[in-house]
Short mmCIF file of C-alpha atoms in Angstrom, two decimals:
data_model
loop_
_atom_site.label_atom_id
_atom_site.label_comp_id
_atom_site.label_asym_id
_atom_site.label_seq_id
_atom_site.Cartn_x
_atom_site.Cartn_y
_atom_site.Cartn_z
CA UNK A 1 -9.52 -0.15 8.11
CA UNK A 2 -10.76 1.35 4.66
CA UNK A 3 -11.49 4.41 5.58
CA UNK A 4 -8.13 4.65 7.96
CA UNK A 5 -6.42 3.89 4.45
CA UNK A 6 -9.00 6.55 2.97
CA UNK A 7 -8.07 9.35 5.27
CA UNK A 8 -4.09 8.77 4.82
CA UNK A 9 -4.32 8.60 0.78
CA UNK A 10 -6.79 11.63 0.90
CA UNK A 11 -4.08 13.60 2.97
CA UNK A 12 -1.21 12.09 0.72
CA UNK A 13 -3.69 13.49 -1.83
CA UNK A 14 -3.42 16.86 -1.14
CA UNK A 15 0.34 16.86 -1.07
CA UNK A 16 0.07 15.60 -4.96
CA UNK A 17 -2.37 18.65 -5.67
CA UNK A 18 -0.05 21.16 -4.38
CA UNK A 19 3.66 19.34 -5.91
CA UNK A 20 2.26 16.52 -8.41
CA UNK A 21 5.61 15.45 -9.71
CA UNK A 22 7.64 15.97 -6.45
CA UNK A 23 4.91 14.29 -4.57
CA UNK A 24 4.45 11.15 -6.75
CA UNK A 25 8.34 10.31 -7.21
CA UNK A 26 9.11 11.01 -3.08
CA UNK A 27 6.50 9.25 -2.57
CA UNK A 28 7.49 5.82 -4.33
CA UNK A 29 11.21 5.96 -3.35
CA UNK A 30 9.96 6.45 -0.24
CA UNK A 31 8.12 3.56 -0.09
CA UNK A 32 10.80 1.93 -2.54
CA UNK A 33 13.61 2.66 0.29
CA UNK A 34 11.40 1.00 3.20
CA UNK A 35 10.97 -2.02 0.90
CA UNK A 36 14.54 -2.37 0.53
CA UNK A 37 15.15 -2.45 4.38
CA UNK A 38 12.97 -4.42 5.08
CA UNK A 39 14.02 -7.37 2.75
CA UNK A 40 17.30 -7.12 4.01
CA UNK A 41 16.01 -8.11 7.15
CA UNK A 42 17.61 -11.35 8.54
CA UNK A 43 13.75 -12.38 8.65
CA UNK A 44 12.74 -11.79 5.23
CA UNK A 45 15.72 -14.09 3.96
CA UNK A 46 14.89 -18.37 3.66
CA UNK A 47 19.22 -18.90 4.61
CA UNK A 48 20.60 -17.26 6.93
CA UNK A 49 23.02 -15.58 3.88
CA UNK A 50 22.55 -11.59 4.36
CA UNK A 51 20.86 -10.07 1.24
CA UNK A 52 22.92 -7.72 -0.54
CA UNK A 53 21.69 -4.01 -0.88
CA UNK A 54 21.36 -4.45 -4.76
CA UNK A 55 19.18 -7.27 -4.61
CA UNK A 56 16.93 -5.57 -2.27
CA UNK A 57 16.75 -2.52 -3.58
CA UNK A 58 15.83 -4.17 -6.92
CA UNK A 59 12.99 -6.66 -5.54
CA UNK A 60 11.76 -4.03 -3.60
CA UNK A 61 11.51 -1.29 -6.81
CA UNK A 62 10.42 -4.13 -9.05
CA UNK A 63 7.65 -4.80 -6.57
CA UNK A 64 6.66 -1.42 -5.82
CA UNK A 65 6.77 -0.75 -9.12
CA UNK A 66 4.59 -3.78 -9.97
CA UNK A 67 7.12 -5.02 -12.61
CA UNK A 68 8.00 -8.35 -11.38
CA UNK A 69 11.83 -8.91 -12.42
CA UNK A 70 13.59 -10.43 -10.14
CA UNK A 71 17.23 -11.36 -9.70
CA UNK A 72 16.21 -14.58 -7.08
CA UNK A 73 14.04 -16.97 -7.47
CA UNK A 74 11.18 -15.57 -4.86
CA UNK A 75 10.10 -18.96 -2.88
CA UNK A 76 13.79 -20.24 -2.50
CA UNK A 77 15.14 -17.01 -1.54
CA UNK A 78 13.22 -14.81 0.21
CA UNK A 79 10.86 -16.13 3.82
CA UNK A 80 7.28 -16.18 4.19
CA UNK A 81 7.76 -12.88 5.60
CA UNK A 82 9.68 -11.45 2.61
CA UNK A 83 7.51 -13.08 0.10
CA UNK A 84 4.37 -10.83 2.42
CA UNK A 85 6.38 -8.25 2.19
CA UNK A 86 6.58 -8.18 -1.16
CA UNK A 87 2.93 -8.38 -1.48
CA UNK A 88 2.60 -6.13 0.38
CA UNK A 89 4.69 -4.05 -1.54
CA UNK A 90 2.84 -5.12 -4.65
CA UNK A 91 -0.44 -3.73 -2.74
CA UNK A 92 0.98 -0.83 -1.98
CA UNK A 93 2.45 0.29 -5.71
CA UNK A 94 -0.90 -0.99 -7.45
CA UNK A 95 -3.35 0.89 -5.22
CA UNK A 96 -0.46 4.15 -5.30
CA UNK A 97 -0.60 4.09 -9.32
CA UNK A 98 -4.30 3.60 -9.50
CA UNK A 99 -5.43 6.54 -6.94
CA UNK A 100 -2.63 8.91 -7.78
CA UNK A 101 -3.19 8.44 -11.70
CA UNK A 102 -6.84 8.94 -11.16
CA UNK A 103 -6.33 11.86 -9.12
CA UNK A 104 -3.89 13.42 -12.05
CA UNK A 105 -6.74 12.74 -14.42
CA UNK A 106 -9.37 15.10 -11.74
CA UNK A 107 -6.46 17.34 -11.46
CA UNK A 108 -5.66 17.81 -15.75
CA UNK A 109 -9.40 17.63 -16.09
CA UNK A 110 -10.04 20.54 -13.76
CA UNK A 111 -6.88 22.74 -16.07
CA UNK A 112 -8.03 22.03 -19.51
CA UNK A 113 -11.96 22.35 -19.12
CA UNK A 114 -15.46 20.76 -19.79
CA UNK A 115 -14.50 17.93 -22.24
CA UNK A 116 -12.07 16.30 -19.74
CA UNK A 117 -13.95 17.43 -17.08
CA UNK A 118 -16.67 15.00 -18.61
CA UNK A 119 -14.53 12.14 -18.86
CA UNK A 120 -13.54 12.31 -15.66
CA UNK A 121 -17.33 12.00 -14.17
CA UNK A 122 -17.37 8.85 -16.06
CA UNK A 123 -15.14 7.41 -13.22
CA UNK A 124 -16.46 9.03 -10.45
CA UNK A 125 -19.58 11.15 -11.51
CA UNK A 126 -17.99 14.30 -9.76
CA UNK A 127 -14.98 16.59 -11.49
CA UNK A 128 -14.25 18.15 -7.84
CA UNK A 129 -11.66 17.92 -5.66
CA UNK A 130 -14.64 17.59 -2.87
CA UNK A 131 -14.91 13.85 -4.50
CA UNK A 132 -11.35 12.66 -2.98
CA UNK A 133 -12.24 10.19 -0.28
CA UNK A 134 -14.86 8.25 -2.49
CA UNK A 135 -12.83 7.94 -5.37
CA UNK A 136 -9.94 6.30 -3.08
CA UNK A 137 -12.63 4.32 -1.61
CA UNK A 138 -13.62 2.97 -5.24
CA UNK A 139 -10.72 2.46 -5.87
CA UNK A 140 -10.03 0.48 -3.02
CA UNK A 141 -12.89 -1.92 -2.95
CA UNK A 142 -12.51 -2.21 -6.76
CA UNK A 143 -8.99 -3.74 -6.16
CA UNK A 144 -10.07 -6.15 -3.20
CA UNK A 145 -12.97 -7.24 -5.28
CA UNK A 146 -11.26 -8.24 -7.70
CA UNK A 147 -8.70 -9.95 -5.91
CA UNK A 148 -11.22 -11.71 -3.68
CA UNK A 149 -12.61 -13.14 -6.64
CA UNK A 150 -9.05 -14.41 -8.30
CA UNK A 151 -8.23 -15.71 -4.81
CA UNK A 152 -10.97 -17.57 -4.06
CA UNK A 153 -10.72 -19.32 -7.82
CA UNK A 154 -7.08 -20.09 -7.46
CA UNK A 155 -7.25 -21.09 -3.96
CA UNK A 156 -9.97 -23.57 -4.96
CA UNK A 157 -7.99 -24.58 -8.08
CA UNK A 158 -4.88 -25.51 -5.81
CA UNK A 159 -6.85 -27.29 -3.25
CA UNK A 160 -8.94 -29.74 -5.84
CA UNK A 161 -6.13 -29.92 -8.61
CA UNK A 162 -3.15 -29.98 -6.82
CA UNK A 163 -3.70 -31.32 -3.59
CA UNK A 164 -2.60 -28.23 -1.75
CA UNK A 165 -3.66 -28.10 2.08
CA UNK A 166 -5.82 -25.20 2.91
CA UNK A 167 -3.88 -23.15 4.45
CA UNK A 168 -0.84 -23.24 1.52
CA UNK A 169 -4.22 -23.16 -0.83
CA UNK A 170 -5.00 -19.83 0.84
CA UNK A 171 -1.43 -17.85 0.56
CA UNK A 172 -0.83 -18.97 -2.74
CA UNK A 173 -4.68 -18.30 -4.23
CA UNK A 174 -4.11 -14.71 -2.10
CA UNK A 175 -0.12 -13.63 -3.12
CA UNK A 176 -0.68 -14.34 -7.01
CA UNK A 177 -4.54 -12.90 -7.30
CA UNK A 178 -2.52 -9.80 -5.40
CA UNK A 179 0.12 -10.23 -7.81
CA UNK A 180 -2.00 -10.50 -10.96
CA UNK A 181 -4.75 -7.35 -10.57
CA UNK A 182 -1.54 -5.59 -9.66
CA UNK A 183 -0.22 -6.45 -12.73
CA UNK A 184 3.33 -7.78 -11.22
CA UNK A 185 4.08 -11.09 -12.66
CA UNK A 186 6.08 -12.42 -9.15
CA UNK A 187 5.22 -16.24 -8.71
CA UNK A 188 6.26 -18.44 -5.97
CA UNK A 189 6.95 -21.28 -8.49
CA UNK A 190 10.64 -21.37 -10.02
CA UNK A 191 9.28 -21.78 -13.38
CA UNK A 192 6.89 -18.54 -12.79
CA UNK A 193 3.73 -20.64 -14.23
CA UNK A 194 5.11 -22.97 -16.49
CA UNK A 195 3.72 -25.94 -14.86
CA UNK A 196 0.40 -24.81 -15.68
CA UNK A 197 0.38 -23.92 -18.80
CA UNK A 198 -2.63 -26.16 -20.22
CA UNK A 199 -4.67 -25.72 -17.15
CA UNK A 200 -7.02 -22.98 -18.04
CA UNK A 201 -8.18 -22.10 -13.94
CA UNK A 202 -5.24 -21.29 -13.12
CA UNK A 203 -4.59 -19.43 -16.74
CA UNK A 204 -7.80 -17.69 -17.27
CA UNK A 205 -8.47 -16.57 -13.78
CA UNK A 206 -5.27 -15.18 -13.32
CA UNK A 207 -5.53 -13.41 -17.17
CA UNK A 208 -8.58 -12.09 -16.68
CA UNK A 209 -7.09 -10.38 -13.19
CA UNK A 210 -4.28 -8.99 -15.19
CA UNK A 211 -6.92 -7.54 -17.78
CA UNK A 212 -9.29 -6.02 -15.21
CA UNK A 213 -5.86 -4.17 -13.46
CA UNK A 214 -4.74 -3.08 -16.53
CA UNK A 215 -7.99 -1.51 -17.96
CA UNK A 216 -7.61 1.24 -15.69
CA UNK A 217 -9.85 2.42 -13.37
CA UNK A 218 -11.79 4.95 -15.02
CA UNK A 219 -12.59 2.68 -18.18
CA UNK A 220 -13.52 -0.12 -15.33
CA UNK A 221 -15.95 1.96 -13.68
CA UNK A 222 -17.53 3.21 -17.05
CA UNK A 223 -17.61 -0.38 -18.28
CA UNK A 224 -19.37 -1.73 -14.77
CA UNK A 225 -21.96 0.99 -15.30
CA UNK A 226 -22.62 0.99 -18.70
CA UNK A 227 -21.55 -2.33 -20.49
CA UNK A 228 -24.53 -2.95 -22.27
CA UNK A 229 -24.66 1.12 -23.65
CA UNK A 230 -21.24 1.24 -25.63
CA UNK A 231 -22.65 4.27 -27.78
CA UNK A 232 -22.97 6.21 -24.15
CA UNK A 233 -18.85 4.91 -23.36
CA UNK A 234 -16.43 7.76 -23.21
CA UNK A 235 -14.07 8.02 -26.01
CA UNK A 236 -11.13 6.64 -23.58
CA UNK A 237 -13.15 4.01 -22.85
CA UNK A 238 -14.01 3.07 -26.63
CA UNK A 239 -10.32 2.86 -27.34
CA UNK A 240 -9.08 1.51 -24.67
CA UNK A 241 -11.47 -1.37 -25.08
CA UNK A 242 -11.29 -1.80 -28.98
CA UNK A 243 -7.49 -1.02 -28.63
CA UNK A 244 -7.27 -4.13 -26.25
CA UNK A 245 -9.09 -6.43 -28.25
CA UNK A 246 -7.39 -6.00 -31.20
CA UNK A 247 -3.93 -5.98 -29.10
CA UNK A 248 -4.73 -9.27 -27.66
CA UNK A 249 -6.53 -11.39 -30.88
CA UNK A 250 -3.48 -10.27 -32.54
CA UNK A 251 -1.01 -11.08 -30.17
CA UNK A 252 -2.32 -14.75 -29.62
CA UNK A 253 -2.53 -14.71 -33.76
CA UNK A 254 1.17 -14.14 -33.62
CA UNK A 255 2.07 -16.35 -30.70
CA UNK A 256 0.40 -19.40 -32.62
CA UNK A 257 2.29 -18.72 -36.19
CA UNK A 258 5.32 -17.79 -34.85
CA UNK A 259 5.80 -20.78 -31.72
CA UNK A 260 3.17 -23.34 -33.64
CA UNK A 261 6.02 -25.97 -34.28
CA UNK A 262 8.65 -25.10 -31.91
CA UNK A 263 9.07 -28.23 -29.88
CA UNK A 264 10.52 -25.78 -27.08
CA UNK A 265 7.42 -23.97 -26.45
CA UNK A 266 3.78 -24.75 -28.23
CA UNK A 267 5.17 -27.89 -30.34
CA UNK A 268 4.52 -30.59 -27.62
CA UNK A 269 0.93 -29.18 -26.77
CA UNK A 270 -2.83 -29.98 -27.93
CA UNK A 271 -4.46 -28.04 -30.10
CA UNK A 272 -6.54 -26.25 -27.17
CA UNK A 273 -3.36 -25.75 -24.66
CA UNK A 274 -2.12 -24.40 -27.76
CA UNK A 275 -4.84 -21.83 -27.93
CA UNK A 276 -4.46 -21.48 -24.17
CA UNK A 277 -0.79 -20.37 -23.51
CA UNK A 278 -1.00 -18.16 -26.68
CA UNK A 279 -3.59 -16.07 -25.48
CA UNK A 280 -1.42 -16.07 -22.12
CA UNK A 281 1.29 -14.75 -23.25
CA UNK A 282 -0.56 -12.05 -25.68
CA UNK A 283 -2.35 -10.86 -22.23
CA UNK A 284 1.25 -10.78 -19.95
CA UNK A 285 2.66 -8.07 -21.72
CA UNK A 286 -0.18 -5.84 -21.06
CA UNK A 287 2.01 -5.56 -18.56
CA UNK A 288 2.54 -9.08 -16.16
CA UNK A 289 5.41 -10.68 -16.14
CA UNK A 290 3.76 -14.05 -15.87
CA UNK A 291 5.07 -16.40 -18.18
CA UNK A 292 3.41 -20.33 -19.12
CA UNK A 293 6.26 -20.71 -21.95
CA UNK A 294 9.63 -20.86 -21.46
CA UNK A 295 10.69 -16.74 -22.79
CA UNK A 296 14.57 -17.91 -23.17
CA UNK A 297 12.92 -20.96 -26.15
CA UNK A 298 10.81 -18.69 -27.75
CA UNK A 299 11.89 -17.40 -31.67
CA UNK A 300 13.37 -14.03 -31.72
CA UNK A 301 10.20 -13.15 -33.85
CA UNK A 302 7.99 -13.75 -30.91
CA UNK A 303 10.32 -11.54 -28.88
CA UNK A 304 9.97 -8.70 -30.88
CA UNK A 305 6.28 -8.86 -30.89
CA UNK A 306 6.34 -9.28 -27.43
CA UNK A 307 8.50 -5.73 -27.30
CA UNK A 308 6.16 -3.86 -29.10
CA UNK A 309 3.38 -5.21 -27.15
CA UNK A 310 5.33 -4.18 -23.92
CA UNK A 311 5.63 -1.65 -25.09
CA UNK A 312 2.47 -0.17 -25.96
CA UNK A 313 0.94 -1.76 -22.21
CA UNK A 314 -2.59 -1.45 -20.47
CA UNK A 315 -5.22 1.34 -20.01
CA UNK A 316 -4.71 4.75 -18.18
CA UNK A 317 -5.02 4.87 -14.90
CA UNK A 318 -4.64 1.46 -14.00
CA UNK A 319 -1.75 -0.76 -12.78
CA UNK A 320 -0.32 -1.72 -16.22
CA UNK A 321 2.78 0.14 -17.69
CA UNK A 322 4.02 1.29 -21.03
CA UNK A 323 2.84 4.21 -23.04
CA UNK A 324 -0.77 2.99 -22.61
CA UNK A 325 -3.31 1.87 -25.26
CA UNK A 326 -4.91 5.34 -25.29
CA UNK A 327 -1.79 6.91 -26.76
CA UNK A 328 -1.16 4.34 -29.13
CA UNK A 329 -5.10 5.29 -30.26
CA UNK A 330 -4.69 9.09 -30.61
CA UNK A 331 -0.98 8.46 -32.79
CA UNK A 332 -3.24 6.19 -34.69
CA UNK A 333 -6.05 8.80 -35.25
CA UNK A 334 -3.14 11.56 -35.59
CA UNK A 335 -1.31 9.83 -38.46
CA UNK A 336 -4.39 8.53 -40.17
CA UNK A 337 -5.86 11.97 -40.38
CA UNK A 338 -2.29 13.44 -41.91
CA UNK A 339 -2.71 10.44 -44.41
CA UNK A 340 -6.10 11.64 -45.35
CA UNK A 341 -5.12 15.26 -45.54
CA UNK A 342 -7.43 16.25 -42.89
CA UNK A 343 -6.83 19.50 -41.19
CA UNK A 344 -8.04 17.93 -37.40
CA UNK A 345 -7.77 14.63 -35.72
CA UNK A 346 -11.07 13.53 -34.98
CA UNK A 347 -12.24 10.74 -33.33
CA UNK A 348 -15.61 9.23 -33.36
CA UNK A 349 -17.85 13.04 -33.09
CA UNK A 350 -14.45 15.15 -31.11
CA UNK A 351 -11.91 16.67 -32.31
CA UNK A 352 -8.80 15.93 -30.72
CA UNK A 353 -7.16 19.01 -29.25
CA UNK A 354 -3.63 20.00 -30.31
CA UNK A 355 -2.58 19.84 -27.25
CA UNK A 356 -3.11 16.39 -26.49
CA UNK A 357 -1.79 15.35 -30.03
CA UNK A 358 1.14 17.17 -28.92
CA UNK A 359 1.22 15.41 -25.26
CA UNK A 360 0.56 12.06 -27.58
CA UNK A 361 3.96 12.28 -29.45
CA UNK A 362 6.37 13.76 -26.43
CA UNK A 363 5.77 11.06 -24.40
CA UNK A 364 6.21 8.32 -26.94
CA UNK A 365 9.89 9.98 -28.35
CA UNK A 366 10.39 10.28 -25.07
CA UNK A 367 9.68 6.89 -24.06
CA UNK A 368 11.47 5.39 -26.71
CA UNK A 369 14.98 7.50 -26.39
CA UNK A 370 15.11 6.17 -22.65
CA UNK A 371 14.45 2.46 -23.63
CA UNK A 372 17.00 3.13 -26.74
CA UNK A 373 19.85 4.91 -23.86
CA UNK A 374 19.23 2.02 -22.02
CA UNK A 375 19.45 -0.57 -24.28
CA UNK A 376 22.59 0.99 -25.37
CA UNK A 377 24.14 1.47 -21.79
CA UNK A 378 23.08 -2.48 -21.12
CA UNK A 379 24.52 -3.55 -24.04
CA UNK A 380 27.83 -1.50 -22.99
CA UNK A 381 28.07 -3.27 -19.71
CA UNK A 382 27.11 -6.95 -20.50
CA UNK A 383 28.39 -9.40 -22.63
CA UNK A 384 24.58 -9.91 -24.11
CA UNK A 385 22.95 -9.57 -27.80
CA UNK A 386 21.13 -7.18 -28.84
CA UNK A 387 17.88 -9.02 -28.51
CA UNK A 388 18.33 -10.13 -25.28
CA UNK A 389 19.10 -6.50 -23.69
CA UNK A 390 16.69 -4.83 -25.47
CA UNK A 391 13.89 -7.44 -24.07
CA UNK A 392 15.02 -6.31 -20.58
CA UNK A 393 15.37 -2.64 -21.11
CA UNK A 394 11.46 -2.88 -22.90
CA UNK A 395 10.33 -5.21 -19.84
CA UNK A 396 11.44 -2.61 -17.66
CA UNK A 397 10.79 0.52 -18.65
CA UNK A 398 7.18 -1.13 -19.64
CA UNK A 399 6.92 -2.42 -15.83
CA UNK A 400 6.29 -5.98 -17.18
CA UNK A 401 8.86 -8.32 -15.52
CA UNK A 402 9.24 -10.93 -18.57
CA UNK A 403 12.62 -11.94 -19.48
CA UNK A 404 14.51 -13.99 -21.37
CA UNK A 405 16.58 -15.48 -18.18
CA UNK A 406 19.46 -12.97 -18.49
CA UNK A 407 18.52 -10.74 -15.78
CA UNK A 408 20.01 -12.78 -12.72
CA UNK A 409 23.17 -12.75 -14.50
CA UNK A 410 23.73 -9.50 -15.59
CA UNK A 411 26.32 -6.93 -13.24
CA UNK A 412 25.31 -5.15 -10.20
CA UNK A 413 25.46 -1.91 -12.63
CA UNK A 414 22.81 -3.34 -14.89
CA UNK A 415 20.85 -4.51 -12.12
CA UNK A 416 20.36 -0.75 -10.62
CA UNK A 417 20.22 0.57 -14.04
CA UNK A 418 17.13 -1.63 -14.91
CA UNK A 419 16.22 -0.65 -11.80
CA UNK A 420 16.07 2.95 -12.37
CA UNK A 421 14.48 2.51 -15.59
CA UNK A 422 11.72 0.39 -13.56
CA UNK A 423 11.21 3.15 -11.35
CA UNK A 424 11.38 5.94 -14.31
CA UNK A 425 8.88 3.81 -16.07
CA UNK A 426 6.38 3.67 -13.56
CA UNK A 427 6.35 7.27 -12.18
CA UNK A 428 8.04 8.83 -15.60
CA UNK A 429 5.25 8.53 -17.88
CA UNK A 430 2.61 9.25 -15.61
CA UNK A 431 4.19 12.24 -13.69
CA UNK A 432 4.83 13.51 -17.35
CA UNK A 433 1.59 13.44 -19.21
CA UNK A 434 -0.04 15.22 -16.49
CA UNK A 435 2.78 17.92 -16.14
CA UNK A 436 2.26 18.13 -19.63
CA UNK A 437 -1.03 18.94 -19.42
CA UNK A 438 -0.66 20.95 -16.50
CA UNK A 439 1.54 23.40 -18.31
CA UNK A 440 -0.71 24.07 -21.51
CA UNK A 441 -0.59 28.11 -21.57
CA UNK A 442 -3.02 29.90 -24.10
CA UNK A 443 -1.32 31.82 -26.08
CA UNK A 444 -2.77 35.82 -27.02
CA UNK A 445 -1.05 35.79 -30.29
CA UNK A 446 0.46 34.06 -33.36
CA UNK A 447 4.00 34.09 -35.11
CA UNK A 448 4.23 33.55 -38.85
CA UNK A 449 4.14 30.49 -40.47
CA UNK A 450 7.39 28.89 -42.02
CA UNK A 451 8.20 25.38 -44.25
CA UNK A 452 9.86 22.88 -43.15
CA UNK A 453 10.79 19.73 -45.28
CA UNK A 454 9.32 16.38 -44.04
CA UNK A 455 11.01 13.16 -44.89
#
């Protein structure tokens, strides 16, 4: 069965060489469009109420997409069969991003020379195209490894904790270790994971599945290899990994100052469950919409961490969302080199091509004028504050799926505009950087120089 998967990516594979962007974004409507049938299935429904198109076509881009808002609550409303389909949906958008970002990092690496051709070995140890089926096959077993391993934890956890019988022990270890890795956030439990806030099996495993997704799959790789050689680690490795730490000791730093003493979220908890659910929720916006607290209780200040954190996301190359950790490293680098008067970015022993500085700040202004249109346009057509719809327009854009319980009662406008900003957040960014690099042209000459005032 893996290599009948292997052969079909691999030909999918050499549609994306020839059209990358037209390839990629056909490519998940198409699969977003079959999704959307297929939940409004009579079969995929738990009543025998028809499903609306809107509420299809939303599940089925926010589970594609691996974003995880919903509009229903997923075990009341949807079958067995539509909750499989959505995980299989889920499957489907996680392993998509993962082999067709990694083949957009072969394919940039290939157009802009030896020093991304070198970081691109670190994932695969080949730069060639000839390298196609085994990097879809790493990828592949990477993801059901990983799963397998949340699974079995969780299915044990349900079976010896909660009394599940084996069989429910089985779907529900299976659909949210598939949900997790895949950094989606859908839970078959109407308070998403609420209910097990203080139990750190079901917390930690399901964490550390969200983490592994969202590290990407070349900085994986590297780190399976080489974990105990850090001064041998690629530079996207070293700041995606140092970039993640920081994110996520600050982000439980935050949680725990900020929601400490409010009886609606950490107030009524020991000091350790304490601990617990704020490292949760610093991890979920990497990007999972999994929540343990209650988002809707939370103090604003907590939601606008959480947007920035949203924002920022996971590791290239992986099944997390936002502008990715890497970027937020090179702006970093960028902006403390101007500070310092330094004519070049460097980081570490490399100097950070102009180029990539450049690729660094489009997609970030870009990023944040179509969360700020959106925002705007939401605010337009719902009665909400300003808060509120600018927590959904980050959550979605950012592929994370938290929310602060507004989403099921927003218009059938907002609902396909958050939508489309799903969808233009999972394929936009990713379709861009490499289009970005794609088009680098050298130049045989220079213009003059001219001043321009700054500030």
């Amino acid at each position: 069965m893996v290599s009948g998967i292997t052969t079909v990516m691999t030909i999918g594979a050499s549609a994306l060489l020839r059209h990358p962007a037209r390839a990629v974004v056909s490519g998940f409507a198409l699969v977003v469009a079959a999704g959307a049938a297929g939940l409004m299935l009579p079969a995929a429904s738990a009543s025998t109420e028809p499903v609306s198109l809107v509420t299809a076509l939303f599940t089925a881009t926010s589970a594609v997409c691996i974003t995880g808002l919903v509009v229903v609550d997923t075990a009341a409303h949807w079958s067995v069969f539509g909750e499989i389909l959505i995980a299989v949906l889920i499957q489907i958008g996680g392993l998509g991003i993962m082999t067709v970002a990694t083949l957009l990092t072969l394919m940039v690496s290939r157009r802009i020379g030896l020093r991304a051709r070198l970081s691109a070995q670190a994932e695969t140890k080949t730069a060639t195209m000839t390298g196609l089926p085994r990097i879809v096959r790493n990828v592949l077993l990477f993801s059901l490894v990983c799963e397998s391993a949340a699974a079995l934890v969780l299915t044990g956890r349900f079976m010896l904790a909660y009394d599940q019988p084996p069989g429910r022990a089985i779907y529900l270890g299976v659909f949210h270790a598939i949900s997790a890795f895949n950094n989606a956030g859908f839970a078959l439990w109407p308070d998403n994971l609420m209910r097990f806030v203080t139990d750190p099996w079901i917390c930690l495993t399901i964490a550390a599945a969200v983490i592994a997704g969202g590290l990407g799959f070349p900085v994986a790789f590297e780190l399976l290899r080489g974990w105990r050689r850090p001064r041998h680690w690629t530079m996207l490795t070293r700041i995606t990994v140092v970039a993640t730490i920081i994110l996520l000791a600050a982000g439980t730093l935050v949680f725990l100052a900020a929601e400490w003493h409010n009886p609606a979220t950490l107030g009524p908890l020991h000091d350790p469950g304490k601990l617990l659910a704020a490292f949760f929720t610093a991890v979920m916006p990497r990007t999972a919409g999994f929540n343990s607290l209650d988002i809707a209780q939370m103090h604003h200040s907590s939601w606008l961490a959480t947007d920035v954190l949203m924002f920022i996301g996971g590791g290239s190359a992986g099944t997390a969302g936002g502008i990715k950790v890497t970027t937020l490293g090179m702006l970093a680098f960028i902006a403390w080199a101007q500070l310092r008067g330094e004519p070049q970015v460097n980081i570490g022993h490399r100097r950070l091509p102009a180029a990539t500085q450049r690729q660094a700040v489009v997609l970030t202004l870009l990023s944040g004028g179509l969360v700020t249109t959106a925002t705007y346009l939401l605010l337009v057509l719902t009665p909400h504050r300003l808060d509120q719809v600018l927590f959904e327009a980050v959550s979605a854009f950012a592929t994370v799926g938290l929310s602060t319980g507004i989403t099921a009662d927003l218009p059938a406008t907002a609902h396909l505009l958050l939508a489309a900003l799903m969808f233009a957040g999972r394929v936009g960014p990713l379709t861009l950087g490499s289009a970005l690099a794609l088009r680098e042209r050298t130049r045989r000459y220079e213009l003059p120089e001219t001043t321009m005032i700054v500030g």
